[in-house]
Structure formats: C-alpha cells, structure tokens
mmCIF file of C-alpha atoms and ligand atoms in Angstrom:
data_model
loop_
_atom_site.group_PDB
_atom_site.id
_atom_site.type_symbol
_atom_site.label_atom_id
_atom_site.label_comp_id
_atom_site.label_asym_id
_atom_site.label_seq_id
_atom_site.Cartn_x
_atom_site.Cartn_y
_atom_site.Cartn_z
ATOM 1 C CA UNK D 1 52.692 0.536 -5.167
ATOM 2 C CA UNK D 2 51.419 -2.716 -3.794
ATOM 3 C CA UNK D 3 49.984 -4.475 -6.807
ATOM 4 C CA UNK D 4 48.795 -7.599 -4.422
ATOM 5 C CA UNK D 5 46.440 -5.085 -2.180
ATOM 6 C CA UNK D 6 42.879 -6.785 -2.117
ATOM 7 C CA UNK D 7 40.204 -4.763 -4.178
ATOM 8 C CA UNK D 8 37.529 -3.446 -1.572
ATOM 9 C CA UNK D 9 34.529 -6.152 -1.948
ATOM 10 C CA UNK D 10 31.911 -3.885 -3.730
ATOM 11 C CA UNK D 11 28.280 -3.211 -1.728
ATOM 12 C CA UNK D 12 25.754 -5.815 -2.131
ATOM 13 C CA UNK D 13 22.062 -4.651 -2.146
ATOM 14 C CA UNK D 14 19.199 -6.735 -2.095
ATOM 15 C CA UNK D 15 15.761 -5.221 -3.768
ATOM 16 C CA UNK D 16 12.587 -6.538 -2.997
ATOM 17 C CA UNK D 17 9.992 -5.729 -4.991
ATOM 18 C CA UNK D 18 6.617 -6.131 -3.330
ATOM 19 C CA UNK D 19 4.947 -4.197 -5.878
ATOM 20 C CA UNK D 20 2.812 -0.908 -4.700
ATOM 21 C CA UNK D 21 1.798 2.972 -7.256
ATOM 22 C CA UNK D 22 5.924 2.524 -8.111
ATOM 23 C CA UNK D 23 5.928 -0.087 -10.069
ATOM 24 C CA UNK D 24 1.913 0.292 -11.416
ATOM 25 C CA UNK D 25 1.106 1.521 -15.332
ATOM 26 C CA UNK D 26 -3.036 2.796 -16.443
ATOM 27 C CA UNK D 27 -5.006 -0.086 -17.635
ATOM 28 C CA UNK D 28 -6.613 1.586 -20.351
ATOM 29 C CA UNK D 29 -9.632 -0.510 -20.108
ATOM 30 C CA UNK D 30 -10.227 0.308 -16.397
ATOM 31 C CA UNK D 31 -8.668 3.522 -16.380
ATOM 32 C CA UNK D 32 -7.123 1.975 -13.036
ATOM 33 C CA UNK D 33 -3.712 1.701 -11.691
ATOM 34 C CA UNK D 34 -1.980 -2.099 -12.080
ATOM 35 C CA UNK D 35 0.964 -3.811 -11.244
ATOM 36 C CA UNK D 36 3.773 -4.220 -13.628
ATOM 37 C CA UNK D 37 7.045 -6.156 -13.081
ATOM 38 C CA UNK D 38 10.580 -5.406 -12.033
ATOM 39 C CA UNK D 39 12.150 -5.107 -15.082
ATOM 40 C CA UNK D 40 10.429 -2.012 -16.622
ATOM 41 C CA UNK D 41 10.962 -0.211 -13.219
ATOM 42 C CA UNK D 42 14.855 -0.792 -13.695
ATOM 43 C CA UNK D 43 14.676 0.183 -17.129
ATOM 44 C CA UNK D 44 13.194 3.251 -15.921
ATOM 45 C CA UNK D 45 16.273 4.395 -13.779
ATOM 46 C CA UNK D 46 19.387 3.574 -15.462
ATOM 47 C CA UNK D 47 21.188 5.918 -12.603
ATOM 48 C CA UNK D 48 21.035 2.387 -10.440
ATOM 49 C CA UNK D 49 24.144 0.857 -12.851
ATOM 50 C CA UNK D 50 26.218 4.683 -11.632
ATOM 51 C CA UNK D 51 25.768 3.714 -8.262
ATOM 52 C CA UNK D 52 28.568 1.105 -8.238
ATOM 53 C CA UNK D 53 26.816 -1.315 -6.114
ATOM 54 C CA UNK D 54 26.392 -4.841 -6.864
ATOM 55 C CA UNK D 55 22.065 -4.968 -6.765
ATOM 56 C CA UNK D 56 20.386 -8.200 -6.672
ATOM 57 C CA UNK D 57 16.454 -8.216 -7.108
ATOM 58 C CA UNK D 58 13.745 -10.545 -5.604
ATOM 59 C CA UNK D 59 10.471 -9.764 -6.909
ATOM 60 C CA UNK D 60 7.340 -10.588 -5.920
ATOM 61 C CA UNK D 61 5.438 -12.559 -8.929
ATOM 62 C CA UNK D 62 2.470 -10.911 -9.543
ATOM 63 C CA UNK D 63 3.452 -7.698 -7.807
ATOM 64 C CA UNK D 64 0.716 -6.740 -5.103
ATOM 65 C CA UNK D 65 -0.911 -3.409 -4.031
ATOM 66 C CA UNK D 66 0.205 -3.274 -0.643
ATOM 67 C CA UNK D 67 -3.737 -3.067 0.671
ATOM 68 C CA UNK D 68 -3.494 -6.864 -0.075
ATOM 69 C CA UNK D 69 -0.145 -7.727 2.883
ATOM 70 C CA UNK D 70 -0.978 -9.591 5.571
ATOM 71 C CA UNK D 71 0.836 -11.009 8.236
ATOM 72 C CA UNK D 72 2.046 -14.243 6.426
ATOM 73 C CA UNK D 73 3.408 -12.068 3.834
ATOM 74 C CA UNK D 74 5.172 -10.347 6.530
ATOM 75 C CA UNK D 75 6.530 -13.170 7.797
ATOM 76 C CA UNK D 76 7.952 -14.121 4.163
ATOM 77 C CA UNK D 77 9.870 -10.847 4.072
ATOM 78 C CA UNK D 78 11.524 -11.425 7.175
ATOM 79 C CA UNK D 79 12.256 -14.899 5.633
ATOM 80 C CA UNK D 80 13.805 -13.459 2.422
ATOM 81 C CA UNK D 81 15.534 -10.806 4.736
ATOM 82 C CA UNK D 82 17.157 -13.551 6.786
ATOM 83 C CA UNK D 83 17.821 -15.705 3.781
ATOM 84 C CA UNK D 84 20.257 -13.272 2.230
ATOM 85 C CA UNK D 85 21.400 -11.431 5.522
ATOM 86 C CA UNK D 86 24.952 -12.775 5.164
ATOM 87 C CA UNK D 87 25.467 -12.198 1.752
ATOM 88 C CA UNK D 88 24.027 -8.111 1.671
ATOM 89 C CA UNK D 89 24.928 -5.102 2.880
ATOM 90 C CA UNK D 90 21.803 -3.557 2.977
ATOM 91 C CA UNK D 91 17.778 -4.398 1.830
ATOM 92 C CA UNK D 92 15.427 -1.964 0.167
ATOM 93 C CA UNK D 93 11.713 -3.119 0.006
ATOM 94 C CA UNK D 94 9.683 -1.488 -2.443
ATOM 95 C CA UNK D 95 6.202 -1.541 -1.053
ATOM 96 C CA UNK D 96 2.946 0.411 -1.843
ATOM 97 C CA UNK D 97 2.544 3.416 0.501
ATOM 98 C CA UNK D 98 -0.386 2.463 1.781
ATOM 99 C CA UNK D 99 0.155 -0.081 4.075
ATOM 100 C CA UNK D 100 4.386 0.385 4.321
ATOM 101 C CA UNK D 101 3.752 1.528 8.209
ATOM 102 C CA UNK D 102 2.461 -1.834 8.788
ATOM 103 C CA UNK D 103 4.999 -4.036 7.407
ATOM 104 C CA UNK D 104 7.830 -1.676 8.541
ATOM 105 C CA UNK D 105 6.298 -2.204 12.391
ATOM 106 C CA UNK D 106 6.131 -6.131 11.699
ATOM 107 C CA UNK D 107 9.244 -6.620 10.704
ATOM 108 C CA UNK D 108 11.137 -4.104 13.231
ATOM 109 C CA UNK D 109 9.653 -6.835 15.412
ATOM 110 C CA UNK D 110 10.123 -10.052 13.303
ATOM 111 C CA UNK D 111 13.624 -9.092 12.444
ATOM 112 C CA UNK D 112 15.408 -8.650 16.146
ATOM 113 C CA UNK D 113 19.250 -7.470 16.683
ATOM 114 C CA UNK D 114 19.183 -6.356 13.202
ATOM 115 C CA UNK D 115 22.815 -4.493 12.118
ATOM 116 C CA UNK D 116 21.869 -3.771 8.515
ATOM 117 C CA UNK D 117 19.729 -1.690 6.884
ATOM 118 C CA UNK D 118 15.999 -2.598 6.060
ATOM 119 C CA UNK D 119 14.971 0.637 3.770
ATOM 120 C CA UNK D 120 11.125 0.667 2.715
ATOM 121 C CA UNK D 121 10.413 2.868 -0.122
ATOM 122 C CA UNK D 122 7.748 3.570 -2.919
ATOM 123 C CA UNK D 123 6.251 6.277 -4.921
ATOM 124 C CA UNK D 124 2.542 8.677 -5.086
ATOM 125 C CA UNK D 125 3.133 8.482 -8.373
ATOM 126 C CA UNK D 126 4.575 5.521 -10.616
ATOM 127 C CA UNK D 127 8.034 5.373 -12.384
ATOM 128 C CA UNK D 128 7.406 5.976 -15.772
ATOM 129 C CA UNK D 129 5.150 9.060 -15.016
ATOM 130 C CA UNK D 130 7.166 12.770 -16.067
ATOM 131 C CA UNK D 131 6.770 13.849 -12.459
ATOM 132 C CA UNK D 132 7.310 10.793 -10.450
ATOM 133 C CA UNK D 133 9.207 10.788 -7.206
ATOM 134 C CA UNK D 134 9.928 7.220 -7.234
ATOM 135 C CA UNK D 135 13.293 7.606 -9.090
ATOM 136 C CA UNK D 136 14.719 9.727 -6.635
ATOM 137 C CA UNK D 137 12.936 7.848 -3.468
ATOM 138 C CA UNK D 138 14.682 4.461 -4.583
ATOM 139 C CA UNK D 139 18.134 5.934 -5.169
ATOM 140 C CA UNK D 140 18.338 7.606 -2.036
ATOM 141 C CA UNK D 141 16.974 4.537 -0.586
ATOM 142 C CA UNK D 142 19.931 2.573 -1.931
ATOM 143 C CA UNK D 143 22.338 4.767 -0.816
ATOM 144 C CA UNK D 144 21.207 4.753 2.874
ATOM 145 C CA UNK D 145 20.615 0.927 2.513
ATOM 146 C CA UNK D 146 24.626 1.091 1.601
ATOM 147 C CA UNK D 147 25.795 3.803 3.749
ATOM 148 C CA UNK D 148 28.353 2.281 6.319
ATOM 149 C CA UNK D 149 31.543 3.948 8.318
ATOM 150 C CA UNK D 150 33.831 1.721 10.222
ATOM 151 C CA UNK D 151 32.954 -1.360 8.270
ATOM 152 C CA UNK D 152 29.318 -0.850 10.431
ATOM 153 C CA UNK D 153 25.858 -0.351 8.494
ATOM 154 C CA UNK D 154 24.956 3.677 9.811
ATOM 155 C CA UNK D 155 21.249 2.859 10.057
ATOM 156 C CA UNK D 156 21.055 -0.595 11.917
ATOM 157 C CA UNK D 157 17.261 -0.540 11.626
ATOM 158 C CA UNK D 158 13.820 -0.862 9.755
ATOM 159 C CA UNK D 159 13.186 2.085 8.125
ATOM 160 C CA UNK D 160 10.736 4.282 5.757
ATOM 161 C CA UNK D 161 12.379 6.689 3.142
ATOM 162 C CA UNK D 162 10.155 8.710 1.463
ATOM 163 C CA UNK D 163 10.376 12.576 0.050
ATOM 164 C CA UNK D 164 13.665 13.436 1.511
ATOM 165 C CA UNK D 165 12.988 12.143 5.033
ATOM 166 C CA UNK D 166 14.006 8.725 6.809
ATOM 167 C CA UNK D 167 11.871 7.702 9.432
ATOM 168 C CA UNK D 168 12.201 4.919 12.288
ATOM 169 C CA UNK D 169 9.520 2.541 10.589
ATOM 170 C CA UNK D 170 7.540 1.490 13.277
ATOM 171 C CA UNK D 171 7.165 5.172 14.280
ATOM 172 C CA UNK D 172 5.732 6.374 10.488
ATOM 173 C CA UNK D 173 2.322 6.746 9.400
ATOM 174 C CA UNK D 174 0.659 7.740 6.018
ATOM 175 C CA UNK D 175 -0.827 11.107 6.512
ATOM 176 C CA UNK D 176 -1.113 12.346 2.988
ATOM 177 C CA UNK D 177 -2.734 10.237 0.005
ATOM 178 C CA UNK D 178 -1.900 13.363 -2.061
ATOM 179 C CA UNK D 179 1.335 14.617 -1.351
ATOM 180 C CA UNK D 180 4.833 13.708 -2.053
ATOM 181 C CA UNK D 181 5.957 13.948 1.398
ATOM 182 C CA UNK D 182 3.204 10.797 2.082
ATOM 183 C CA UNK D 183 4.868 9.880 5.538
ATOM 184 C CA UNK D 184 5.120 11.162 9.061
ATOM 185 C CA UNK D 185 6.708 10.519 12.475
ATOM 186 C CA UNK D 186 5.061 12.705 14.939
ATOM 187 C CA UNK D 187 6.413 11.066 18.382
ATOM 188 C CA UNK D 188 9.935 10.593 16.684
ATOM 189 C CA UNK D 189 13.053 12.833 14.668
ATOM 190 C CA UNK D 190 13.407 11.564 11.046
ATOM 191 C CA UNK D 191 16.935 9.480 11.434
ATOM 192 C CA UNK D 192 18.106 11.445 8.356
ATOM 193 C CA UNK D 193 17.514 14.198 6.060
ATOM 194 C CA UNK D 194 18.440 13.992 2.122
ATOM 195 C CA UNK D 195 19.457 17.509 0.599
ATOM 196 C CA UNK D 196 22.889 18.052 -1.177
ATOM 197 C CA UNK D 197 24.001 15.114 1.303
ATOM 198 C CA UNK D 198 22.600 12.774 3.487
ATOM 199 C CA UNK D 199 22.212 13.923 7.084
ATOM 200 C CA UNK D 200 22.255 11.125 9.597
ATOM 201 C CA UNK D 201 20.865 12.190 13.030
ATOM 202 C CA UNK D 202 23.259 9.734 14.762
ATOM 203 C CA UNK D 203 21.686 9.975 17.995
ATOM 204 C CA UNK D 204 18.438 9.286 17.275
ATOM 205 C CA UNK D 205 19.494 5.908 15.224
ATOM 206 C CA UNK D 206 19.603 2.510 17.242
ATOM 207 C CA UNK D 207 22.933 1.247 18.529
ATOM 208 C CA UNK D 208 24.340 -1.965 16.847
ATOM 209 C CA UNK D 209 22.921 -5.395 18.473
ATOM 210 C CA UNK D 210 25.607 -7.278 20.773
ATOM 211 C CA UNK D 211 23.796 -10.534 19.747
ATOM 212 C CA UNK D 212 23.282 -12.172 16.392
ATOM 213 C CA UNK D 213 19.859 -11.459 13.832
ATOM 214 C CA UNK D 214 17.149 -13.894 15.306
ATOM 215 C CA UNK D 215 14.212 -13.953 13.019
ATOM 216 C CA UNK D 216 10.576 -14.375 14.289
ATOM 217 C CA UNK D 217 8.651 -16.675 12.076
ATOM 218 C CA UNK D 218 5.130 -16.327 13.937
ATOM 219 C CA UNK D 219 2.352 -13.474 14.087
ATOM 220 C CA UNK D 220 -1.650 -13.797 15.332
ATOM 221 C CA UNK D 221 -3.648 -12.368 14.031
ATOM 222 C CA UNK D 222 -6.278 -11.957 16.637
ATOM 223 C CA UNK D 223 -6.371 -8.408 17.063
ATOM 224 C CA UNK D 224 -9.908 -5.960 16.735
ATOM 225 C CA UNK D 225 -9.963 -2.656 16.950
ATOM 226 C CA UNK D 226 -12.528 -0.556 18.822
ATOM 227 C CA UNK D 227 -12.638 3.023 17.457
ATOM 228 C CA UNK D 228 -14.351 5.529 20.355
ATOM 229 C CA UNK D 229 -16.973 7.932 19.172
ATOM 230 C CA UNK D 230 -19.206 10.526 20.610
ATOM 231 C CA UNK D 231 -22.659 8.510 20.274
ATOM 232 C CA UNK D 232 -20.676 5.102 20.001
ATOM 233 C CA UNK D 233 -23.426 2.506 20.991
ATOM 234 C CA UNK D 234 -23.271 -0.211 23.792
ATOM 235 C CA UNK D 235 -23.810 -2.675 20.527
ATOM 236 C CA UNK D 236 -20.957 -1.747 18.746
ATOM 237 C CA UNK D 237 -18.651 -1.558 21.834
ATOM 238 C CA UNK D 238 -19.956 -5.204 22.755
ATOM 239 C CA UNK D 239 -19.973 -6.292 18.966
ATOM 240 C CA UNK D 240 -16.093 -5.878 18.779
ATOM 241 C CA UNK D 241 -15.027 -7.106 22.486
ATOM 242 C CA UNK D 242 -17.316 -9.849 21.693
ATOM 243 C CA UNK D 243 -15.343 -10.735 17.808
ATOM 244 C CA UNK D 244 -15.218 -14.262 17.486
ATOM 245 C CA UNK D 245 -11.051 -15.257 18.051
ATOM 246 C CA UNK D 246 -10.198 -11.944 19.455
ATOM 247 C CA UNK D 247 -7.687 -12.136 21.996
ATOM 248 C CA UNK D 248 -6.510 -8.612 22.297
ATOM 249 C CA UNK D 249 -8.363 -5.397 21.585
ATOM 250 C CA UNK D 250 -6.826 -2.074 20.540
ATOM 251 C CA UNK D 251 -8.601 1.003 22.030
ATOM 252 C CA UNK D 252 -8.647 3.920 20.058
ATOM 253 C CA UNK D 253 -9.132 6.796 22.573
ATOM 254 C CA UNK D 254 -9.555 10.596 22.485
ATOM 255 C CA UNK D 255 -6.907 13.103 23.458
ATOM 256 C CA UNK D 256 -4.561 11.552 25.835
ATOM 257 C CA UNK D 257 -6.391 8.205 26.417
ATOM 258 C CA UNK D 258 -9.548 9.233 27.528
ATOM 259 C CA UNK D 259 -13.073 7.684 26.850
ATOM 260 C CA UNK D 260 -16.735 7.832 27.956
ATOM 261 C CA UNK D 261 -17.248 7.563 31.339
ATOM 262 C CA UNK D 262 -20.887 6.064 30.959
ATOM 263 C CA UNK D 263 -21.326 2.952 33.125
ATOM 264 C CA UNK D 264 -22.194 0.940 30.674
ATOM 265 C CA UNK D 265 -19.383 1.416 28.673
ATOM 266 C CA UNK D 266 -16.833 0.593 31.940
ATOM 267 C CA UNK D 267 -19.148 -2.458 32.707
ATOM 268 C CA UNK D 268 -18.567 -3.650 29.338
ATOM 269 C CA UNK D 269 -14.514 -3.138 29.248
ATOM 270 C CA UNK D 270 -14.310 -4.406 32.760
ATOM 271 C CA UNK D 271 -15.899 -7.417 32.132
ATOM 272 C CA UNK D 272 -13.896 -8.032 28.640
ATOM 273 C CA UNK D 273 -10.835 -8.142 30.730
ATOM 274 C CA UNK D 274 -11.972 -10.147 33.461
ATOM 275 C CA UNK D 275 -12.343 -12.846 30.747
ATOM 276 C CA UNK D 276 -8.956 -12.716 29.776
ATOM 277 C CA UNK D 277 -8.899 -10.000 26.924
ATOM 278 C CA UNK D 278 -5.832 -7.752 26.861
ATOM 279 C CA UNK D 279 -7.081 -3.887 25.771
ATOM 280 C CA UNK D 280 -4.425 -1.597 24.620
ATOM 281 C CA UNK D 281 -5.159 2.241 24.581
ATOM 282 C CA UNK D 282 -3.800 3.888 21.953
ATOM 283 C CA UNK D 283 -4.386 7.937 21.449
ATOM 284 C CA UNK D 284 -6.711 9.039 17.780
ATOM 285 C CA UNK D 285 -4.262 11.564 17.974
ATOM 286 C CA UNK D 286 -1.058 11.469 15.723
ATOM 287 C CA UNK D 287 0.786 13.320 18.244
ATOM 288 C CA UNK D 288 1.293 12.804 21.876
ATOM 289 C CA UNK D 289 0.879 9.700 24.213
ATOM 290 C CA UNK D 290 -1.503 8.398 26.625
ATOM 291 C CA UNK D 291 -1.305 8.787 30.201
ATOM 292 C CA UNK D 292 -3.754 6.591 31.918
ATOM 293 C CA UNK D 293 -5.632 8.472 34.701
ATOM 294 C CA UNK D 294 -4.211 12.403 33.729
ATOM 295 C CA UNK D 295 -8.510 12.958 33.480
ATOM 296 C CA UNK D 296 -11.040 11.515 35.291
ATOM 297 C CA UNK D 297 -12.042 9.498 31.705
ATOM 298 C CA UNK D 298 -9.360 7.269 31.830
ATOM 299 C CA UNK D 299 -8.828 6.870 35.631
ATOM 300 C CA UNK D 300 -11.434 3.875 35.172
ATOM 301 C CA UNK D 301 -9.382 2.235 32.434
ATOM 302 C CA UNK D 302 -6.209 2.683 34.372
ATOM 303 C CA UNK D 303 -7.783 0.836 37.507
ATOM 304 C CA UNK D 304 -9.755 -1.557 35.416
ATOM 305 C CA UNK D 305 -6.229 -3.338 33.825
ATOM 306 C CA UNK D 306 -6.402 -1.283 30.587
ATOM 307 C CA UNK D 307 -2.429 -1.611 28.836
ATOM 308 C CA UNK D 308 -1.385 1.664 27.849
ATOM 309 C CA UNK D 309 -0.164 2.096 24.383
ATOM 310 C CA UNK D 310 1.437 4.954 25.518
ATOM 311 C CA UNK D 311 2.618 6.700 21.848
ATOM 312 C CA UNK D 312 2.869 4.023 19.573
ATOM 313 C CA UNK D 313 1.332 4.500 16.187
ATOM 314 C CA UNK D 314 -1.903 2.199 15.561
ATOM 315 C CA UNK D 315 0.591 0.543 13.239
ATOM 316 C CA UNK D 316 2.962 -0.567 15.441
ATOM 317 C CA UNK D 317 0.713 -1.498 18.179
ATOM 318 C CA UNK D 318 -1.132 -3.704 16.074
ATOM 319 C CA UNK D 319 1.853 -5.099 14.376
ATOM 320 C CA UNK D 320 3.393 -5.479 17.931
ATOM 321 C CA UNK D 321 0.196 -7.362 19.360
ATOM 322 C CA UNK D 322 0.287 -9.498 17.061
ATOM 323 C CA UNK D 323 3.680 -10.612 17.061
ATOM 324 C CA UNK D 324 3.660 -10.485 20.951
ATOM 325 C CA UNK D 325 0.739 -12.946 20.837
ATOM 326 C CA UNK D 326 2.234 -15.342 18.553
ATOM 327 C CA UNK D 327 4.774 -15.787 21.582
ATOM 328 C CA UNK D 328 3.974 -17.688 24.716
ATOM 329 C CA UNK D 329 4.319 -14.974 27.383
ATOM 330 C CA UNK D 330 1.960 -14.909 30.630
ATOM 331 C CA UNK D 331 -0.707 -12.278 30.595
ATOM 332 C CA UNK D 332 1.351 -9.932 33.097
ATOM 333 C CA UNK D 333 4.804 -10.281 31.242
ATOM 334 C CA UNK D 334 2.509 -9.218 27.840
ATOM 335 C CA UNK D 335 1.047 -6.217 29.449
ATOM 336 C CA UNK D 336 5.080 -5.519 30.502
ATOM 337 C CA UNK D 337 6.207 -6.013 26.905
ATOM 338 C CA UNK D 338 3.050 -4.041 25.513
ATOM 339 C CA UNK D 339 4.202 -0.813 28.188
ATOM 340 C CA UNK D 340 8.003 -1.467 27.390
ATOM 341 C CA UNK D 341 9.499 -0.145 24.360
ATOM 342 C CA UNK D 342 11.596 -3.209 22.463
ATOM 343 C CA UNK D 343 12.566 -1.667 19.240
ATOM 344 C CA UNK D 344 12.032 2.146 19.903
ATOM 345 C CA UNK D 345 8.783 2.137 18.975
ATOM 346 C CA UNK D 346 7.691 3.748 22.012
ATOM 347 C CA UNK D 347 9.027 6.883 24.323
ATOM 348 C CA UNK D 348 8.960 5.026 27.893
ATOM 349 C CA UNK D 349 7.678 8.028 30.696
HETATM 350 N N1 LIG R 401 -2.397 1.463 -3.465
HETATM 351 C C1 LIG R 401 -0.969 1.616 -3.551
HETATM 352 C C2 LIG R 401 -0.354 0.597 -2.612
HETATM 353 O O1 LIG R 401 -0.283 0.832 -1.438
HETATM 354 C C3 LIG R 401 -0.587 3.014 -3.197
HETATM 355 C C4 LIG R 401 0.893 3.288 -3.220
HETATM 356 O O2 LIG R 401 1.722 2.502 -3.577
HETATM 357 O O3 LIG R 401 1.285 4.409 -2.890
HETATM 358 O O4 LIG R 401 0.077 -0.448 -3.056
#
C-alpha cells in the first residue's frame, strides 16, 4: 500500500444566498412572508454536512426577495462568481423564484467561457415549512454544482434546478406561482433529470470553453417593452417608443411574430427605427419562435429593420439587450449578435 498517495482534494462549493420564499419565515404581525438569514436555512438541512463537500457560504445581508434584483446586483454576482472561480468547484445561488430567469440570462451573458457550474435554486415554499421542497431542491443543486468526470465540471453552464428538472438558465421561465415544478424550458431539453440518479442529457449541455472565464462588469439598462394587444392604442405604442433613455425596444408579438398591420402602427415603428432605436420581436408565446415575414403581419416588420428575437425567452432577450448595449458594438454588428445565438440561448434557423 502506498502510504505517501495524495488524499483526493475534497469538492469546494460556494453558496450564495440571495435570499428569495427559501430562506423567508411568517411575520406574524403582517401575516407576510420575510427574509431570514443563512444560518437557520443550514440548520434546517443537516444532510449538507453527509454530502462530504467542503461548502463555503456568501450571503447576502439583508436577504432580498428576488422582485427587488436589478442589473447592478447582477453584476455583483458575476463579481462574487469570478472572485472565488479558482478556488470552487461549483456555485449554487439561492435566489427567489420569481425573478431567477432573469439573473440566470444575465449572468449566462456576464459570465463568458464559463467551465464550472453556476446552479440557481430556491423553493415555493420555505425551509422550515413540513412540506417544503427547498431541502431537496438545494441538495440536488449541490450535487450537480459538484458533479465532474475526467477532472471536468459535467454542466459547464448557468443553470436553474428546480423540482427534479435542470434547465439551461437563460432558456427557463416561471410558469407556475403555485406548483412545485415552478420552471419551464419550452424551446429547450432540461440538461438533466433527478430520479434515483441524476440523468445528464450530455448532448444537450455546452462544450467546455477553449479560452479562460472573462467576466462582464457592465449592463444598460435602457430597455422598454411594448406588449401588442388587440385594441392597443397609437398612444400607448408611441408612449413606450417614445420612453425617455430608451435605446432598444422589445416587441412582444402574437403567434409567430406577427402584429397589427394598421398604418399607423407601421408609421410609428418605422419611424422609431429610423431614429436609431433597435426593436427586437419576441413571440407572447412560450413555445415556438418568430419568423419574420411567414404572414403578411410581420412582412412589414421584417422590411422595416425589425431584429428578430427568434425564440428567446423575454428573459433572456432583455437580459441579453442589456448586456449587448453596455458594449460598444455598431448598430449592424448588434442586430447580428441580437439574431446569433452566443450562449445557447437561442435555436439559430
Ligand atoms: N417572492 C419570492 C422571490 O422571488 C418568491 C420565491 O422565492 O419563490 O423572492
């Protein structure tokens, strides 16, 4: 026996605790949910310790509900993230299920040539209720954040895990303030599946990055959103091109990228873009992708300069404008970048 062998180094997880329903107790005065700290969450799952790994913990102090992030908070994550990058195996955000789509999007941008995994997790209900699913959500979180073969992380990406499912993150949405399965990727095939084991769909899981982690520091903000109706006025439509600071608008169109032909409404777009506004069609649909000009109501946008979105999420397109405009590209290479798909979070035609 070879007394001399080197012990294996053990697996070093970072937690950051954002806050979100996990991590949240009944004020009995309010009769609302509030934020508690870290340390009652751990002493709520002593299973962590049986894990063998060696788990480090940043939280946030106070904890937030995640309908307060915002890009700069975004930004700080990636910051953390890069911060500890050499020194971790793996990262596991807890984060409010509201708004994880959003800062899983942002920082599948912010963080580029990533080769560890950055595992967002939370819970519908918090840890110390009888039913909650946040004990089993964070475990299995930590063991995908750790999960390597070949000395190589097996999920090299940004990532949700939620109710037995991983999902690319900047393909997710919350679809379901009710149930446990909160989360969805309808334009993409969860990357795993949690059951007796954990089933990695290798194929569908980005290859490692030749190049080293560069971290993005920069996001604007500038971004509106124009939500098409049936009825939708000329001064609503000219309210939000109009939006003091806006430099790019996200279209949210029926079907597969279609809108009202009425002249107005194409005078109004077509004159937005002349000025210099970029105008990204996204689909209200949660399924499915826009194809400029398949009808006769998009045909206009197509020939007007409309970007298509083609089936990115609202959260990743709004994420990915703004961390596109934060960079100084020309007009026609940010239209390119918009169309192109950068960390799959679009299916390119
Ligand atoms: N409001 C909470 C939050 O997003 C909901 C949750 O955590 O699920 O922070």
């Amino acid at each position: 026996m070879n007394s001399t062998r080197k012990k294996a180094a053990p697996t070093r997880i970072l937690i950051i605790y954002t806050g979100g329903t996990v991590g949240m107790v009944m004020d009995d005065a309010t009769g609302a949910l509030k934020p508690i700290g870290f340390k009652e969450i751990r002493d709520n799952i002593p299973e962590i310790v049986k894990l063998g790994y060696e788990v480090e913990v940043h939280a946030f102090n106070p904890p937030m509900d995640s309908s307060d992030m915002h890009p700069e908070v975004w930004i700080e994550l990636a910051g953390i993230i890069e911060k500890n990058y050499h020194d971790h195996d793996g990262f596991v955000i807890l984060h409010g299920s509201d708004t994880m789509a959003f800062t899983a999007s942002a920082l599948s941008f912010l963080l580029e040539n990533l080769s560890k995994p950055v595992v967002l997790t939370g819970s519908q209900l918090p840890i110390g209720e009888i039913r909650t699913d946040a004990k089993e959500n964070i475990i299995t979180a930590l063991e995908i954040a750790a999960a390597r073969k070949a000395g190589k992380a097996l999920v090299p990406e940004v990532c949700i895990y939620f109710d037995y499912q991983l999902f690319r993150g900047n393909r997710s949405k919350k679809y379901n303030a009710e149930k446990f399965e909160a989360f969805y990727s309808m334009n993409y095939p969860p990357l795993a599946e949690a059951g007796i084991t954990i089933k990695y769909q290798r194929q569908y899981i980005l290859k490692h990055p030749e190049e080293a982690l560069k971290v993005h520091r920069k996001m604007d903000p500038a971004v509106s959103v124009l939500k098409i109706f049936p009825g939708i006025t000329p001064a609503t439509v000219e309210a939000v091109l109009a939006t003091p600071g806006t430099r790019a608008v996200i279209m949210e169109t029926f079907g597969s990228g279609n809108a009202t032909t009425a002249a107005w409404f194409i005078a109004s777009l077509r004159a937005a873009i002349k000025k210099g506004l970029i105008i990204v069609d996204i689909t209200q649909c949660d399924g499915g992708a826009v194809e400029l000009g398949r009808y006769e109501t998009s045909r206009h946008l197509k020939e007007m300069g409309v970007v298509s979105g083609h089936d990115m999420t609202f959260e990743t397109a709004l994420a990915k404008l703004m961390w596109l405009l934060a960079q100084k590209h020309s007009k026609a290479r940010l239209r390119e970048l918009l169309e192109t798909s950068l960390r799959g979070e679009l299916t390119n035609a």
